[in-house]
Coordinates of C-alpha atoms and ligand atoms in Angstrom, one line a residue:
M1 CA 57.9 -14.9 97.9
K2 CA 56.0 -17.4 100.2
K3 CA 52.3 -16.8 100.6
L4 CA 51.6 -15.8 104.2
M5 CA 48.7 -17.9 105.6
A6 CA 47.7 -16.3 108.8
A7 CA 45.2 -17.5 111.5
N8 CA 43.8 -14.7 113.6
W9 CA 42.2 -16.4 116.6
K10 CA 41.0 -13.1 118.0
M11 CA 39.6 -13.5 121.6
Y12 CA 38.8 -17.2 121.2
K13 CA 40.4 -20.3 122.8
L14 CA 41.6 -21.0 126.3
H15 CA 45.3 -21.9 126.3
S16 CA 44.5 -25.7 126.4
E17 CA 42.2 -25.3 123.4
A18 CA 44.8 -23.2 121.5
K19 CA 47.4 -25.9 122.2
D20 CA 45.1 -28.7 120.9
T21 CA 44.2 -26.7 117.7
A22 CA 47.9 -25.8 117.1
E23 CA 48.9 -29.5 117.5
A24 CA 46.1 -30.7 115.3
L25 CA 47.1 -28.1 112.6
V26 CA 50.8 -29.3 112.7
K27 CA 49.6 -32.9 112.4
A28 CA 47.2 -32.1 109.5
L29 CA 49.8 -30.1 107.6
K30 CA 52.7 -32.5 108.2
G31 CA 54.1 -33.2 104.7
A32 CA 51.0 -31.5 103.2
A33 CA 51.9 -27.8 103.5
P34 CA 53.0 -26.4 100.1
E35 CA 56.7 -25.2 100.1
D36 CA 55.6 -21.7 99.0
R37 CA 53.4 -21.1 102.1
E38 CA 54.2 -19.8 105.5
V39 CA 51.7 -20.6 108.3
L40 CA 51.3 -17.9 110.9
I41 CA 49.3 -18.4 114.1
I42 CA 48.1 -15.3 115.9
P43 CA 46.5 -16.5 119.2
P44 CA 45.4 -14.5 122.2
F45 CA 48.3 -13.5 124.4
T46 CA 47.4 -16.1 127.1
A47 CA 48.0 -18.9 124.5
L48 CA 51.2 -17.7 123.0
R49 CA 53.4 -20.0 125.1
S50 CA 51.3 -23.1 124.5
V51 CA 51.1 -22.4 120.7
R52 CA 54.8 -21.7 120.6
K53 CA 55.5 -25.1 122.2
A54 CA 53.2 -26.8 119.7
I55 CA 54.8 -25.3 116.6
K56 CA 58.4 -25.1 117.9
K57 CA 60.9 -26.5 115.4
V58 CA 58.1 -27.2 112.8
P59 CA 59.5 -25.6 109.6
G60 CA 57.2 -23.1 107.9
F61 CA 55.3 -22.1 111.1
A62 CA 55.5 -18.8 112.8
L63 CA 53.9 -17.1 115.8
G64 CA 52.4 -13.6 115.9
G65 CA 50.8 -11.1 118.4
Q66 CA 47.4 -9.5 117.8
N67 CA 48.4 -6.2 119.3
F68 CA 50.9 -4.3 121.4
F69 CA 51.5 -0.8 122.8
P70 CA 54.2 1.2 121.0
S71 CA 56.6 1.6 123.9
M72 CA 59.5 -0.3 125.4
Q73 CA 57.9 -0.7 128.8
G74 CA 56.2 1.5 131.4
A75 CA 53.1 2.3 133.4
Y76 CA 50.6 1.1 130.7
T77 CA 48.3 -1.1 132.7
G78 CA 46.7 -3.8 130.5
E79 CA 49.1 -3.4 127.7
I80 CA 51.9 -5.5 126.3
A81 CA 55.3 -4.4 124.7
P82 CA 56.6 -5.6 121.4
D83 CA 59.7 -7.0 123.2
M84 CA 57.4 -9.2 125.3
L85 CA 55.9 -10.6 122.1
V86 CA 59.4 -11.3 120.8
D87 CA 60.3 -12.9 124.1
M88 CA 57.3 -15.3 123.7
G89 CA 58.6 -16.3 120.3
C90 CA 56.6 -14.0 118.1
S91 CA 58.1 -12.8 114.8
Y92 CA 55.0 -11.0 113.5
A93 CA 52.3 -8.7 114.9
L94 CA 49.1 -7.1 113.6
A95 CA 48.4 -3.4 113.5
G96 CA 45.2 -1.6 112.4
H97 CA 42.9 -4.6 112.5
S98 CA 39.4 -3.2 111.8
E99 CA 38.2 -4.5 115.2
R100 CA 40.8 -2.4 116.9
R101 CA 40.1 0.6 114.7
H102 CA 36.3 0.4 115.1
I103 CA 35.7 -1.1 118.6
M104 CA 38.8 0.3 120.4
G105 CA 38.8 3.5 118.4
E106 CA 42.5 3.3 117.3
S107 CA 43.4 6.1 115.0
D108 CA 45.5 6.0 111.8
E109 CA 48.2 7.9 113.5
F110 CA 48.4 5.4 116.5
V111 CA 48.4 2.5 114.1
G112 CA 51.3 4.1 112.3
K113 CA 53.2 4.4 115.6
K114 CA 52.7 0.7 116.1
V115 CA 53.9 -0.3 112.7
A116 CA 57.1 1.8 113.0
F117 CA 57.9 0.7 116.6
G118 CA 57.1 -2.9 116.0
L119 CA 59.6 -3.0 113.0
E120 CA 62.2 -1.2 115.1
R121 CA 61.8 -3.8 117.8
G122 CA 62.3 -6.7 115.5
L123 CA 58.8 -7.8 114.6
S124 CA 57.5 -8.2 111.0
M125 CA 54.4 -6.1 110.8
I126 CA 51.1 -6.7 109.1
L127 CA 49.2 -3.4 108.6
C128 CA 45.5 -4.0 108.1
V129 CA 43.5 -1.6 106.0
G130 CA 40.0 -1.6 104.5
E131 CA 36.8 0.3 103.9
T132 CA 33.5 0.1 105.6
I133 CA 30.4 -0.7 103.5
D134 CA 29.3 3.0 103.7
E135 CA 32.7 4.2 102.5
R136 CA 32.5 1.7 99.6
K137 CA 29.0 2.8 98.7
E138 CA 30.2 6.5 98.8
G139 CA 33.0 5.7 96.4
K140 CA 35.6 6.3 99.0
L141 CA 37.5 3.0 98.9
A142 CA 40.7 4.5 97.3
E143 CA 40.7 7.5 99.6
V144 CA 40.3 5.4 102.7
V145 CA 42.9 2.8 101.8
R146 CA 45.4 5.5 100.7
R147 CA 44.9 7.4 104.0
Q148 CA 45.2 4.3 106.2
M149 CA 48.3 3.2 104.3
L150 CA 50.1 6.6 104.2
E151 CA 49.5 7.2 107.9
G152 CA 50.1 3.6 108.8
L153 CA 53.4 3.5 107.0
A154 CA 54.5 7.0 107.8
G155 CA 57.3 6.0 110.2
V156 CA 58.5 3.0 108.2
P157 CA 62.1 3.7 107.1
A158 CA 62.9 3.6 103.3
D159 CA 65.5 0.9 103.9
V160 CA 63.0 -1.5 105.5
V161 CA 63.5 -5.2 104.7
P162 CA 60.5 -5.7 102.3
E163 CA 59.7 -9.2 103.6
R164 CA 59.1 -7.7 107.0
L165 CA 56.2 -5.5 105.9
T166 CA 52.8 -6.9 104.8
V167 CA 49.6 -5.1 104.1
A168 CA 46.4 -7.0 104.7
Y169 CA 43.4 -5.6 102.6
E170 CA 40.4 -6.5 104.7
P171 CA 37.1 -4.8 103.6
V172 CA 35.3 -4.3 106.9
W173 CA 32.0 -5.4 105.5
A174 CA 33.5 -8.8 104.8
I175 CA 35.1 -9.5 108.2
G176 CA 33.1 -12.1 110.1
T177 CA 30.0 -11.6 108.0
G178 CA 30.3 -14.5 105.6
L179 CA 30.5 -11.9 102.7
T180 CA 33.6 -12.1 100.6
A181 CA 34.9 -9.6 98.1
G182 CA 34.5 -10.9 94.6
P183 CA 37.5 -11.5 92.4
R184 CA 37.2 -8.1 90.6
E185 CA 36.9 -6.3 94.0
V186 CA 40.0 -8.1 95.3
L187 CA 42.0 -7.5 92.1
D188 CA 41.2 -3.8 92.1
A189 CA 41.9 -3.2 95.8
H190 CA 45.1 -5.2 95.8
A191 CA 46.4 -3.4 92.7
L192 CA 45.7 -0.1 94.5
V193 CA 47.6 -1.3 97.6
R194 CA 50.5 -2.4 95.4
S195 CA 50.6 1.0 93.7
I196 CA 50.6 2.9 97.0
L197 CA 53.4 0.7 98.2
Q198 CA 55.3 1.4 95.0
E199 CA 54.8 5.1 95.4
K200 CA 56.4 4.9 98.8
F201 CA 59.0 2.2 98.5
G202 CA 59.7 1.9 94.7
Q203 CA 60.7 -1.5 93.4
K204 CA 60.8 -3.0 96.9
A205 CA 57.0 -2.8 96.8
F206 CA 57.0 -6.0 94.7
E207 CA 58.8 -7.9 97.5
M208 CA 56.2 -6.9 100.1
R209 CA 53.2 -9.2 100.7
I210 CA 49.6 -8.2 100.3
Q211 CA 47.1 -10.4 102.1
Y212 CA 43.4 -10.6 101.6
G213 CA 41.1 -11.0 104.6
G214 CA 37.3 -11.2 105.0
S215 CA 35.4 -14.5 105.3
V216 CA 38.1 -16.6 103.7
K217 CA 37.0 -20.3 103.9
P218 CA 38.1 -23.6 102.4
E219 CA 35.6 -23.1 99.5
N220 CA 36.9 -19.7 98.3
A221 CA 40.6 -19.8 99.4
S222 CA 42.0 -21.3 96.2
E223 CA 40.3 -18.7 93.9
I224 CA 41.4 -15.8 96.1
L225 CA 45.0 -17.1 96.3
S226 CA 45.2 -17.4 92.6
L227 CA 44.5 -13.7 92.0
D228 CA 47.2 -11.2 91.0
N229 CA 48.8 -9.4 94.0
V230 CA 47.3 -11.8 96.5
D231 CA 50.3 -13.0 98.6
G232 CA 48.4 -14.7 101.3
V233 CA 45.3 -14.6 103.5
L234 CA 44.4 -13.4 106.9
V235 CA 41.7 -15.7 108.3
G236 CA 39.5 -15.2 111.4
G237 CA 36.5 -17.5 111.8
S238 CA 37.7 -20.3 109.5
S239 CA 41.1 -20.5 111.2
L240 CA 39.6 -21.6 114.5
S241 CA 39.4 -25.2 113.4
A242 CA 42.5 -27.1 112.4
D243 CA 40.5 -28.9 109.8
S244 CA 39.2 -25.9 107.9
F245 CA 42.4 -23.8 108.3
S246 CA 44.6 -26.7 107.0
K247 CA 42.3 -26.9 104.0
I248 CA 42.9 -23.1 103.4
V249 CA 46.6 -23.5 103.8
T250 CA 46.7 -26.3 101.2
A251 CA 44.1 -24.7 98.9
Ligands
PEP301 C1 40.0 -11.2 110.5 O1 39.9 -11.4 111.6 O2 41.0 -10.6 110.1 C2 39.1 -11.8 109.5 C3 39.3 -11.6 108.2 O3 38.0 -12.5 110.0 P1 37.0 -13.5 109.2 O4 37.9 -14.4 108.4 O5 36.2 -14.2 110.3 O6 36.2 -12.6 108.3

């Protein structure tokens, strides 16, 4: 199972900047990316075409969408359909990122609709889950992660191809804050995620990837990636520069 090294560029980079960063990343990783790593770039929609061009035909690179609306097409002003992402060369998409849950108010149920519909339309899905600092302090981590996973995966068919489903554990208090979960916290949360996947999908759970996300940087990537049940990382801030993200990919 290749580790999935994902760069979430959020609402950063004009398309020319995205193109430059993607090209620099391809250059930095040429011959340097470990065989067991898959690099996924998730730029803003407006940069998908440029990034696609930059990574086209480069083995080990993939393109993803940050979001979509769970419908084929229709009168949904401002939204984008999964088929439009596929049409732009995306093979992955995110659902349930904490910024969408907490800023845009997306519910567990809506996130679940996206996961199921995205899979149906041919995308590999990354379901993001994670507790806020208050939930952690109140001892609710397991309850929150279980709820987000059960609702987020509710519509996923039992015969899903396991490689097409990834869960990203991203404690909300560690996203964009510079705070990182310590090894014990990551181990415990990832073991919990694996056990919930196992309850739902049986042995297939061991072929599904679990990413860690939350202030991953070149200095802590190697330790995080060496932990049990960590099958990749989802990186925001430190993925914006080709230099730091290439160091994370090769960590
Ligand atoms: C993210 O956007 O999913 C993320 C983890 O951001 P950061 O790496 O900046 O904490």
